[in-house]
XYZ file of C-alpha atoms in Angstrom:
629
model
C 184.930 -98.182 225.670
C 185.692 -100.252 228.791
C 183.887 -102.905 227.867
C 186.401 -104.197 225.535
C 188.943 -104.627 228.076
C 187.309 -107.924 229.018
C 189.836 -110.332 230.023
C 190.638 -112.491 226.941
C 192.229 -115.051 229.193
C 189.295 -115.752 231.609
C 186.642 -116.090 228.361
C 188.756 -118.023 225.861
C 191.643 -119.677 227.711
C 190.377 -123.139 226.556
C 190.740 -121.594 222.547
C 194.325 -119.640 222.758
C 196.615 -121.975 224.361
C 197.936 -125.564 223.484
C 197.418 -124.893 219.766
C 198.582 -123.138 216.732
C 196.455 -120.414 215.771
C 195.674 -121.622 212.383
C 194.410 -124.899 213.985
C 190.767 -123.512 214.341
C 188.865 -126.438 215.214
C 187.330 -125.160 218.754
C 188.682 -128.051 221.157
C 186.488 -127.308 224.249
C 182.609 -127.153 223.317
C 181.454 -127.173 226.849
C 182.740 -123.887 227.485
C 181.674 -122.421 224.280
C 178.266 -123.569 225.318
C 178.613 -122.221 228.506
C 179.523 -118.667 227.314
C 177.022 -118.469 224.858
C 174.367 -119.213 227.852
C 173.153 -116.222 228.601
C 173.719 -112.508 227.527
C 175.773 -111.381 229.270
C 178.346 -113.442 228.856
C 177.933 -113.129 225.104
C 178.059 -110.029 225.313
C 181.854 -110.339 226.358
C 182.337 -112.326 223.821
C 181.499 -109.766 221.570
C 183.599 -107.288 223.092
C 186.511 -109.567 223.278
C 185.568 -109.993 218.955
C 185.905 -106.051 218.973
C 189.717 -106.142 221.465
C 191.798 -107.721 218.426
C 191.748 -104.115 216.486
C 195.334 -103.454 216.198
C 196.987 -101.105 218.518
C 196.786 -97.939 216.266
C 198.443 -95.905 218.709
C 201.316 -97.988 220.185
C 204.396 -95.978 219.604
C 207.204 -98.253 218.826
C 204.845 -101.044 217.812
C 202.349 -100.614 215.747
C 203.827 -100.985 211.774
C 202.556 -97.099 210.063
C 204.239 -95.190 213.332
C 207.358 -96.094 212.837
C 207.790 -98.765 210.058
C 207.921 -96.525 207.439
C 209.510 -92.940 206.438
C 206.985 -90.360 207.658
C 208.429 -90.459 211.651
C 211.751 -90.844 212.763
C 212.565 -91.918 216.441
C 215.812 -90.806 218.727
C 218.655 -92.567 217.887
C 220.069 -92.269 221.215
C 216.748 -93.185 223.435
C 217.684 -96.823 223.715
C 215.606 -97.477 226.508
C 212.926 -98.782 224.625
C 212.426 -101.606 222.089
C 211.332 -100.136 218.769
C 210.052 -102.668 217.077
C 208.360 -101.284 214.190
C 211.373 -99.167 213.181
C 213.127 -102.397 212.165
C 211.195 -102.666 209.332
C 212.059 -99.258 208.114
C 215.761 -100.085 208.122
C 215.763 -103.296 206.291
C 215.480 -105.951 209.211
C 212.620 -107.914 208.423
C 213.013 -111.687 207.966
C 211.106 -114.862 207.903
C 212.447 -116.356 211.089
C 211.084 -114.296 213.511
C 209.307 -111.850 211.742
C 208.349 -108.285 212.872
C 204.720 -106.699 213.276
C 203.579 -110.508 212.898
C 200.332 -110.705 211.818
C 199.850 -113.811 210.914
C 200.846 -115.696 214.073
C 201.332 -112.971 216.202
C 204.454 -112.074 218.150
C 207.335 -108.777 217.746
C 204.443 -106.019 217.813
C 201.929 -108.257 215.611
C 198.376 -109.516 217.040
C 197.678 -113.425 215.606
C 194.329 -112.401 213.567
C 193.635 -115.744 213.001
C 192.957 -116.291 216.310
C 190.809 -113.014 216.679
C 189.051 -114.987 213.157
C 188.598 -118.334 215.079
C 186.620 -116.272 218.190
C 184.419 -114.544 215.372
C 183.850 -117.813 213.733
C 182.671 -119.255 217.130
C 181.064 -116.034 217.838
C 178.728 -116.309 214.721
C 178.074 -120.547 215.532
C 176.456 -119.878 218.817
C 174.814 -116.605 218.897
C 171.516 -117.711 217.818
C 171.799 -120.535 221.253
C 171.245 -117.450 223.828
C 167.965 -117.587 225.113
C 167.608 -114.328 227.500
C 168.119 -111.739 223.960
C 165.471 -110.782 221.332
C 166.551 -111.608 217.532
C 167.198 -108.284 216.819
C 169.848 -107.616 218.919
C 171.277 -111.357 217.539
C 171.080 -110.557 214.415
C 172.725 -107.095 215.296
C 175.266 -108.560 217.177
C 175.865 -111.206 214.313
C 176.143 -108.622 212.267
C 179.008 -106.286 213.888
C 181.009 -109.466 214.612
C 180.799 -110.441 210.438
C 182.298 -106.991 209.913
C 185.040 -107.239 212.436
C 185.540 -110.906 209.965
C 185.440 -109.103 207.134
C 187.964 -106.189 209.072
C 190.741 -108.736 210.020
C 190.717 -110.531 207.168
C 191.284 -106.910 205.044
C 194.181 -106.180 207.574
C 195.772 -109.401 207.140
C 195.094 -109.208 203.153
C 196.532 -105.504 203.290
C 199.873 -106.911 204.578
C 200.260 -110.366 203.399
C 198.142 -110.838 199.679
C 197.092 -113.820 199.197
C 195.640 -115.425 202.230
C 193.459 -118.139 203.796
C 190.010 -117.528 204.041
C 188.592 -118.525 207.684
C 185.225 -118.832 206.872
C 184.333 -121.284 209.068
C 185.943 -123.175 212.325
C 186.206 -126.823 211.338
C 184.711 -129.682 213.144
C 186.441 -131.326 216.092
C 186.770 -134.454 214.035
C 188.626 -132.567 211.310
C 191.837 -134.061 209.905
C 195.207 -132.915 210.312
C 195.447 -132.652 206.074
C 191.863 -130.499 206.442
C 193.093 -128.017 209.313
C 196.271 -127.135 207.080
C 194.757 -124.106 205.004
C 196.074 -122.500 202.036
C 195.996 -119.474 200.272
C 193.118 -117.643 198.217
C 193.948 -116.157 195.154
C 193.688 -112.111 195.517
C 191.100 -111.649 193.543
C 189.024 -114.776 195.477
C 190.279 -112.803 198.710
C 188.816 -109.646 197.951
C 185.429 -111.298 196.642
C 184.919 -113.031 199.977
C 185.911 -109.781 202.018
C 183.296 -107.580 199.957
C 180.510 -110.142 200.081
C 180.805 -110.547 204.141
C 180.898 -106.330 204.169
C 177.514 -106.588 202.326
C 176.184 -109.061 204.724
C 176.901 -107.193 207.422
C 176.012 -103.824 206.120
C 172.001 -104.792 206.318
C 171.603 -105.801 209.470
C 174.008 -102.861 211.220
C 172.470 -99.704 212.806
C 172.597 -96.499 210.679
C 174.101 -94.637 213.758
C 174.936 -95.089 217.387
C 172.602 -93.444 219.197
C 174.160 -94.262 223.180
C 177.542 -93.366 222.425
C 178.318 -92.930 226.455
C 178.148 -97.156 226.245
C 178.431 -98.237 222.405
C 181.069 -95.574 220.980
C 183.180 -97.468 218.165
C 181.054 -100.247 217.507
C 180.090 -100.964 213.736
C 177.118 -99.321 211.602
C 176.774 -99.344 208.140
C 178.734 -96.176 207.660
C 181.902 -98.004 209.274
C 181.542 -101.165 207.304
C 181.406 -99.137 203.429
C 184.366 -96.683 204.166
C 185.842 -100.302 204.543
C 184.721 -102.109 201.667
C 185.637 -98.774 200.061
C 189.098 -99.190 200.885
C 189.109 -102.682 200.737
C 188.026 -102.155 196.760
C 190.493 -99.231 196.035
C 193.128 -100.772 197.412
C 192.153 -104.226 195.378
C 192.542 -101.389 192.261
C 195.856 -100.254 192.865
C 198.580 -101.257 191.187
C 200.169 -103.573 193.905
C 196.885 -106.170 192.880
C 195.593 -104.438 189.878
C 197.809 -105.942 187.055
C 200.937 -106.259 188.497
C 203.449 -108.629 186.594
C 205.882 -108.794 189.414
C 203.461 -111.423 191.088
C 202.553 -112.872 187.516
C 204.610 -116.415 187.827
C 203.393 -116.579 191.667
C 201.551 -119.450 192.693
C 199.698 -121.777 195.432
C 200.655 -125.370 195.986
C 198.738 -126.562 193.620
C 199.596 -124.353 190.687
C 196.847 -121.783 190.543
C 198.175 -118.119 190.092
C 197.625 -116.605 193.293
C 197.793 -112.669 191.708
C 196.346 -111.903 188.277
C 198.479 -110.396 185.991
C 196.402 -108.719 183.886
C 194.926 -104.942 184.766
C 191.183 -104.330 184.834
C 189.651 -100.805 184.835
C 186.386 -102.140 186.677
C 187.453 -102.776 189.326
C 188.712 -98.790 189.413
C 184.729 -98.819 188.405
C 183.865 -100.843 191.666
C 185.613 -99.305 193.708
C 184.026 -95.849 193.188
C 180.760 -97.124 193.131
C 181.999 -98.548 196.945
C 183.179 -94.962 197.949
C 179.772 -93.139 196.113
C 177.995 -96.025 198.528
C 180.118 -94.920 201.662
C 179.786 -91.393 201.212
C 176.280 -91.613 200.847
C 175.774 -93.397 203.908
C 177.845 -91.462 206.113
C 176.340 -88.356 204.987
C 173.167 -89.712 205.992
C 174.358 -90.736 209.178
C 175.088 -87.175 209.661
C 179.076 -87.334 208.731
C 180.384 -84.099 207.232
C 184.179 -82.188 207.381
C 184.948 -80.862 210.619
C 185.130 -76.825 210.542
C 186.163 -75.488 213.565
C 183.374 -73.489 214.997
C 184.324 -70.195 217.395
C 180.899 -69.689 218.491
C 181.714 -70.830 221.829
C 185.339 -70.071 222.404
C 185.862 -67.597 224.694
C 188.824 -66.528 222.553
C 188.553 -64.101 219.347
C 190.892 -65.849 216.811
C 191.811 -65.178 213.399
C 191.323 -67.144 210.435
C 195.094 -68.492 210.390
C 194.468 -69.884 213.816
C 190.609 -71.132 213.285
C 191.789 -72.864 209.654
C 194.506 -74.767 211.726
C 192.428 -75.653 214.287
C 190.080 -76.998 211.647
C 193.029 -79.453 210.358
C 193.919 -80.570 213.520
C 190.513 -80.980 215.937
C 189.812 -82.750 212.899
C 191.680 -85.147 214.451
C 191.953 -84.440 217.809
C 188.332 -83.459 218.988
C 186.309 -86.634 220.345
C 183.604 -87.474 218.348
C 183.463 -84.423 215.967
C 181.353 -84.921 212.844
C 184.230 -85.787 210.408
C 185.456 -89.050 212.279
C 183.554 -92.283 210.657
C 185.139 -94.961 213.152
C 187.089 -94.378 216.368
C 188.958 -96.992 217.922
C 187.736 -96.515 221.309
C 190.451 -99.488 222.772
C 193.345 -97.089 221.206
C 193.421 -93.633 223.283
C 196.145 -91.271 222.447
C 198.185 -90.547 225.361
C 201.642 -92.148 225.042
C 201.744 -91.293 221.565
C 201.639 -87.714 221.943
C 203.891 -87.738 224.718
C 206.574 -88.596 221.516
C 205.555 -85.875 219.676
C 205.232 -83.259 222.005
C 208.202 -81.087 222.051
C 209.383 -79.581 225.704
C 208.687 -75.849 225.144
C 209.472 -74.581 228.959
C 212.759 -74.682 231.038
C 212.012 -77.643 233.418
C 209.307 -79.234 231.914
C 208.672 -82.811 233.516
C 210.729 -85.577 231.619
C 207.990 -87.992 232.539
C 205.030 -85.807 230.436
C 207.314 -84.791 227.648
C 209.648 -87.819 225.339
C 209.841 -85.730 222.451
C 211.746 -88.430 220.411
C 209.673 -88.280 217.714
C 210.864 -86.523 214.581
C 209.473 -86.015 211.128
C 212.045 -86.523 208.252
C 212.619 -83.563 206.042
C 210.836 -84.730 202.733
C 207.355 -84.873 204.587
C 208.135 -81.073 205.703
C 208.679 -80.360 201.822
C 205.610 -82.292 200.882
C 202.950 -79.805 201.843
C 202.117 -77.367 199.630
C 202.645 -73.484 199.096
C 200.208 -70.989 200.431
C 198.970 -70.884 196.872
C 198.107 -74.790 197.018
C 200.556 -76.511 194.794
C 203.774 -78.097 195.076
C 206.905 -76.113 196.291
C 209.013 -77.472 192.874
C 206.066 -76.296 190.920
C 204.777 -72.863 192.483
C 206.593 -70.257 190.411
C 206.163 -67.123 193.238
C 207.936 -69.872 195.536
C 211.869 -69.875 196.262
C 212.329 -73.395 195.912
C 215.818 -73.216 195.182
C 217.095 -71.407 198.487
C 214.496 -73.104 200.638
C 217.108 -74.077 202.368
C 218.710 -70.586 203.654
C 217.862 -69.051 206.477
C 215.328 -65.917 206.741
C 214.280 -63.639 209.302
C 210.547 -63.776 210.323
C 208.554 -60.475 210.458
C 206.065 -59.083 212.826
C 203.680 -59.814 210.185
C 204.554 -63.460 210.616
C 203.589 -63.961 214.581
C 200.801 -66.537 213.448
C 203.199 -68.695 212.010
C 206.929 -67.878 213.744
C 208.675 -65.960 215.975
C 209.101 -62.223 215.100
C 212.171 -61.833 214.458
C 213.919 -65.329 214.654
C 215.702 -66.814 211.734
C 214.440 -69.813 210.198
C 214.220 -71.954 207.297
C 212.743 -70.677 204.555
C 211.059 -74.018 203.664
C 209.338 -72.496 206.848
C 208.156 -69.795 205.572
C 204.436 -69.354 203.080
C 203.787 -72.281 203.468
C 199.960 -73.966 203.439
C 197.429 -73.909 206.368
C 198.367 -78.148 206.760
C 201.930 -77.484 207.274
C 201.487 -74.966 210.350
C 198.870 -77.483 211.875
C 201.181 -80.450 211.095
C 204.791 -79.215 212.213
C 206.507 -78.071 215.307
C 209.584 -76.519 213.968
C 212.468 -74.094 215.420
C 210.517 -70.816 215.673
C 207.447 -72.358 214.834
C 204.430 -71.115 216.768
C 202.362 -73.940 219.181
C 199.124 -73.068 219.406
C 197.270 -74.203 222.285
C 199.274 -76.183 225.240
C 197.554 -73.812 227.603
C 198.303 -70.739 225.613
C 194.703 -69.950 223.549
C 194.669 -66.365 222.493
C 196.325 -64.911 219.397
C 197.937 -62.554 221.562
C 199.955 -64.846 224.109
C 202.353 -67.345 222.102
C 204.223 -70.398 222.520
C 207.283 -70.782 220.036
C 209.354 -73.992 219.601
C 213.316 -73.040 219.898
C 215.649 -76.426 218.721
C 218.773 -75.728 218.291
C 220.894 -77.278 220.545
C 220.620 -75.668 224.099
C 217.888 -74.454 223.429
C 214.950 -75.744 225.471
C 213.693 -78.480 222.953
C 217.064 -79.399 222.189
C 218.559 -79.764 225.751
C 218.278 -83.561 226.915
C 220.665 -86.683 225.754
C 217.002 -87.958 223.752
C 214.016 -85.899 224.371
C 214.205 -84.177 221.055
C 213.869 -84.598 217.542
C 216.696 -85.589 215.371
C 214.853 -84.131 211.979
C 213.805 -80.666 213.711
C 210.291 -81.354 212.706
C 207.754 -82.533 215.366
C 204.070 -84.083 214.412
C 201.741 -81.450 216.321
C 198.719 -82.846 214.447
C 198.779 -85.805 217.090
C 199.141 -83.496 219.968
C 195.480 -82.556 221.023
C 195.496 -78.422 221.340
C 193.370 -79.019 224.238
C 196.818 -80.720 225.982
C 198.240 -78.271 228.874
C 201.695 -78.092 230.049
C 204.180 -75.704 232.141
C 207.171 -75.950 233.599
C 206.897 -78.398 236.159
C 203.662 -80.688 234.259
C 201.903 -82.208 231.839
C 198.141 -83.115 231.410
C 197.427 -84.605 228.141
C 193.927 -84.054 226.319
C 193.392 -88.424 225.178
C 191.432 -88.948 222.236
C 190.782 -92.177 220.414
C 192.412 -93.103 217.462
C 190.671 -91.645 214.242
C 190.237 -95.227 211.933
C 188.461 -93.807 209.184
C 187.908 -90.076 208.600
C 185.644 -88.763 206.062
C 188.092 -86.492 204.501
C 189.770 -90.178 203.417
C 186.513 -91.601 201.499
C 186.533 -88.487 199.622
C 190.057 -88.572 198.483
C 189.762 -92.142 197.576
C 186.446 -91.645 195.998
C 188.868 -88.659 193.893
C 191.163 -91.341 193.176
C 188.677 -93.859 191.803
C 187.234 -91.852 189.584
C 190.199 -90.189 188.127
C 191.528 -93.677 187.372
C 188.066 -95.139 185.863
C 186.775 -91.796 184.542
C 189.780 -89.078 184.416
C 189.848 -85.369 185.766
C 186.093 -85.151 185.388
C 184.454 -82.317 187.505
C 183.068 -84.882 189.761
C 186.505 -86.090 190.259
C 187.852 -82.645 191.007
C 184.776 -82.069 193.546
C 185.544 -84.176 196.183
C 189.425 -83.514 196.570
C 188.258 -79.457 196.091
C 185.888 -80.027 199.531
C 189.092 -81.416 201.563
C 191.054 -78.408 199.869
C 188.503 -75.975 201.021
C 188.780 -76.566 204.628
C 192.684 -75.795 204.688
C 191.741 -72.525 202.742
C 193.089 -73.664 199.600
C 190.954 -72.703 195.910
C 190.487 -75.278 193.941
C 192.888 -77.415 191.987
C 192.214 -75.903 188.848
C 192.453 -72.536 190.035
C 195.784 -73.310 192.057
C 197.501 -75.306 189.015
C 196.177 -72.216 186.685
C 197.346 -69.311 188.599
C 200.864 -70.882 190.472
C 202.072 -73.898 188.823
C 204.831 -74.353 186.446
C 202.696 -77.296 184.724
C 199.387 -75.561 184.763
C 197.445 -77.754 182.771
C 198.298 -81.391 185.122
C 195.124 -81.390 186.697
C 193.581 -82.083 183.692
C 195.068 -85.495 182.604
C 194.375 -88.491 184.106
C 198.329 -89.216 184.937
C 198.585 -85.231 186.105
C 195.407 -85.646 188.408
C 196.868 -88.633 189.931
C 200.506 -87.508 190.814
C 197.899 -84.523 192.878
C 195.396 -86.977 193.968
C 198.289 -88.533 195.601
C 200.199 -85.921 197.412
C 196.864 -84.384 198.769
C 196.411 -87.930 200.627
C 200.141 -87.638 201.636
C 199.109 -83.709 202.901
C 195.713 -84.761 204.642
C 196.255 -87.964 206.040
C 200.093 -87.050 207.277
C 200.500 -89.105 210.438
C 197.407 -91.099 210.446
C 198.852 -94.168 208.607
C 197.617 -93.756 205.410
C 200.857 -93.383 204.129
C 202.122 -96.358 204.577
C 199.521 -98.577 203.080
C 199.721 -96.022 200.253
C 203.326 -95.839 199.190
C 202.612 -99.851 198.805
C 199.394 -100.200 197.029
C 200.599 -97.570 194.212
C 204.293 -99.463 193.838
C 205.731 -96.174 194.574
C 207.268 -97.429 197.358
C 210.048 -98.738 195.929
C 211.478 -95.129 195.003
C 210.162 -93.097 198.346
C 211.193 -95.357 200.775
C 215.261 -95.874 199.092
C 215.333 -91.988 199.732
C 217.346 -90.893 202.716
C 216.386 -90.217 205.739
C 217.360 -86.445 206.170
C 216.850 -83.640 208.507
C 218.143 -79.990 210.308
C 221.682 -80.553 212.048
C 220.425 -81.383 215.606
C 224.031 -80.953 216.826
C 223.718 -77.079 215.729
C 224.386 -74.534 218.435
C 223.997 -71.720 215.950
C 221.878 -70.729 213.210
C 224.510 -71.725 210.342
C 225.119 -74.532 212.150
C 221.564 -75.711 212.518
C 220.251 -75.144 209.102
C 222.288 -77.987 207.490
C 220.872 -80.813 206.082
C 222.098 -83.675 207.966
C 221.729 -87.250 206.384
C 220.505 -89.753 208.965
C 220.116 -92.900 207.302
C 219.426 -94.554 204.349
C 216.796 -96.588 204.239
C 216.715 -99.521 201.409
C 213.062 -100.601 200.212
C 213.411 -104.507 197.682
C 210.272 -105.292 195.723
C 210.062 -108.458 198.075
C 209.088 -105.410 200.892
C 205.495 -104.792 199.463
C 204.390 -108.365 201.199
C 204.980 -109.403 204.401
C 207.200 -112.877 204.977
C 205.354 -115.706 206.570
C 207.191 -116.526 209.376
C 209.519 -120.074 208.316
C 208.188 -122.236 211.020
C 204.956 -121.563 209.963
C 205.796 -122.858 206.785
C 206.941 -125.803 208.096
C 203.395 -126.601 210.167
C 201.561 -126.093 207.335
C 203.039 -127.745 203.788
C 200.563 -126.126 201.720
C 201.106 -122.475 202.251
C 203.639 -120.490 200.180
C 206.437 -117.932 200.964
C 205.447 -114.679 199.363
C 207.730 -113.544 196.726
C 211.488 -112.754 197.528
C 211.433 -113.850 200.864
């Protein structure tokens, strides 16, 4: 999507400098006039409306990489400013805040800005003469959901915010240009309502994808009013009393207190909508298909190529909305572990670790929690074990490892790099010829001052199979960043209708289909046969505790995480959990296999919302500090 690399600078200098970004009355009409002239020029402006997505796939940047609990950088590579991992140990503050938002700055994008440029996007568009009205009202359309988008990501973080529905006059006053907050409630309204708007007058599919890959259709736009209305459901803004005494300027309660089970109701209605839609767009879950591999794989191997090309593979059937400006390269540089002697320190950074609670989150081979699954050896899992030949799918014939390593689900193998843990793919495609991943120290993951991970776990799912290394380079497969998968409407849709319905069949249907594809049986099958607690699944507060940790399992890495630890108020007991891994000072196996703390991280209630930076405060009298900060 080259397009939307337009130069931001050379269309809109006259709008982003010499002003504060929440002053949005446009202060030099003649160019806006100019721009909007003739099409192609608007059509910049359009793809300058689609550059302010956030940068999904900046590595020490962007808030859900390393702002939360579910990756753990290098301590000792200090060569690079990791910005996001402040939050995750307690730095954030109102002075100069990080992954800024609001105003932009310390890994944040200003959205108001990118709200302004829609705004002025949506005034002129009907002024070009050389266009036909559909492709106006197209256009208009796309750039109303991008609105609707920013104002969602900003609402996400912050609550209650202003509502930029329109770019004031030039003749405004300075009492009218100072904004103030919506109520949530108002907030999510307005959001939903611009969603709908848009949602008529966007195209079903994209049929030139070589020039107009990532750009909204109706699909796009209700997976995000489906999120937008689940997350307005939670329990963060679903009846929380935390907020109940919090209030705007001039008094009005800017969260209600009180819990309402329709909008659980609306929000599965939303996701019903959005599945709909994408399955008539021709959306369905990615199965990895052998029929033109010129390898003869097992089912091990094609189930975990299922979970992770269902990531990695460009434009494969599962994958709703792409950011086509975010293309995974750097990224998986971090999370590729160096698995030859001499393997280029440019290609592979390998700082990227993943703490040792997300490797115990996945579930058995049987489907269900490792504390529940009564065949499993929770208590020793962490004691070493010797692999068999049996196990040359999964590890190394006859290397010790963890036993948390061992019969394990389809989801952990596709997730993990671990010590002994097979790679599949890195150049290596048959069944028969295997890469393994040796950690301990000296050993060739485990041999540079940084370029390894501190936790002994590595993400693989971001690491595109197709990604080919040896000993002396790296070429890495890019993809663009997965925004919306279809796997994650269904789960949601799951979650909406356990909490408006309970653990109705329907309910269990959808999280059974994203089961299915990692080779699981069904929930009720898996909780009947293997748990301890075989009859959770079928209350409501049972089918939620597993609704939840399959979107910790099938979203792992993608960010969901972190925007769901938040909205469910859980994160106030996962994230004051330590940070814990394998002892990545180990030489030998007894060594290794410790459990090493490596920090703990402290989550306050006043963490859930992001602080509005002070000085902002300051500009503008009549907005309000969110709580605690």
């Amino acid at each position: 999507m080259k397009y939307v690399k337009i130069s931001i600078v050379l269309l809109l200098w006259p709008f982003t400098f010499g002003c504060h970004y929440l002053d949005i009355v446009p202060d030099n009409i003649a160019t806006v006039d100019h721009v909007f002239r003739m099409r192609n020029t608007a059509e910049q402006y359009l793809f300058t409306c689609y550059s302010y997505q956030p940068r999904f796939v900046s590595s020490y940047e962007y808030v859900t990489i390393l702002g939360g609990d579910e990756i753990w950088a290098n301590e000792f590579n200090v060569g690079v400013n990791k910005i996001a991992w402040n939050i995750a140990k307690g730095f954030q503050n109102v002075v100069n805040p990080y992954s800024n938002y609001w105003g932009g700055g310390q890994g944040g994008r200003g959205m108001f800005v990118a709200l302004r440029d829609c705004n002025t996007f949506l005034d002129n568009i009907h002024k070009v003469p050389d266009m036909d009205d559909y492709e106006k009202v197209r256009w208009a359309a796309e750039v109303k959901f991008l609105k609707a988008y920013y104002h969602f990501f900003l609402f996400r973080m912050y609550g209650p915010i202003p509502l930029i529905d329109k770019n004031l006059p030039i003749t405004s006053s300075t009492s009218e240009v100072r904004v103030k907050q919506a109520p949530v409630d108002s907030c999510v309204n307005y959001i939903a309502r611009l969603l709908d708007e848009a949602v008529a007058d966007l195209p079903v599919r994209i049929d030139n994808e070589a020039t107009e890959a990532g750009r909204a259709t109706k699909s796009i736009a209700l997976c995000v009013k489906a999120q937008l209305l689940v997350t307005a459901a939670s329990p963060l803004f679903n009846g929380n009393s935390d907020y109940g005494t919090f209030k705007g300027k001039e008094g009005v309660n800017l969260f209600n207190p009180q819990y309402d089970e329709q909008k659980w109701k609306r929000a599965a209605e939303a996701c019903k909508a959005a599945i709909e839609e994408c399955q008539a767009a021709g959306n369905e879950l990615y199965v990895f298909n052998p029929a033109n591999y010129p390898f003869t794989l097992s089912p091990e191997t094609r189930a975990e190529l299922s979970v992770r090309n269902a990531v990695c593979e460009r434009w494969n059937k599962e994958i709703v909305w792409t950011s086509t400006v975010n293309l995974i390269g750097s990224l998986q540089q971090e999370c590729l572990p160096r698995l030859f002697s001499g393997e280029k320190q440019t290609g592979t950074l390998s700082s990227f670790g993943a703490p040792l609670k997300i490797a115990e989150q996945f579930y058995s081979k049987n489907g269900v929690p490792i504390s529940e699954d009564k065949t499993w050896d929770y208590v020793n899992r962490y004691n070493v074990k010797v692999a068999a030949a049996g196990d040359f799918l999964r590890i190394k014939p006859a290397y010790s490892t963890a036993v948390l390593n061992f019969d394990r689900e389809v989801r952990f193998y596709a997730n993990l790099g671990f010590d002994g843990g097979r790679w599949y793919g890195h150049g290596r495609f048959s069944d028969t010829s295997n890469t393994y991943l040796e950690a301990k120290l000296g050993q060739i993951a485990n041999n540079h001052a940084w370029a390894y991970s501190m936790t002994g776990y590595w993400p693989k799912k971001l690491v595109n199979p197709q990604t080919v290394s040896n000993a002396n380079e790296i070429t890495f497969q890019t993809y663009p960043w997965p925004v919306i998968r279809l796997a994650d409407i269904y789960l949601l849709y799951a979650e909406a209708l356990n909490e408006s319905e309970g653990p109705t069949a329907e309910t269990m249907k959808w999280i059974d289909l994203v089961r299915a594809r990692a080779n699981l049986k069904t929930v009720a099958e898996s909780w009947t046969q293997f748990s301890i607690n075989p009859g959770a699944y079928m209350q409501k507060e049972g089918m939620r505790k597993i609704i939840h940790q399959e979107r910790l399992i099938e979203m792992a890495f993608e960010g969901a995480r972190f925007w769901d630890l938040r909205r469910w108020k859980e994160a106030e007991r996962v994230l004051n959990e330590p940070i814990t891994g394998w002892n990545y000072g180990g030489k030998t196996v007894a060594e290794y296999y410790t459990v090493k703390p490596l920090f703990n991280m402290t989550f306050r209630k006043r963490d859930y919302l992001w602080p509005i930076m002070e000085n902002d405060l300051i500009v503008n009298n009549n907005l309000v500090q969110n709580p605690g900060w």
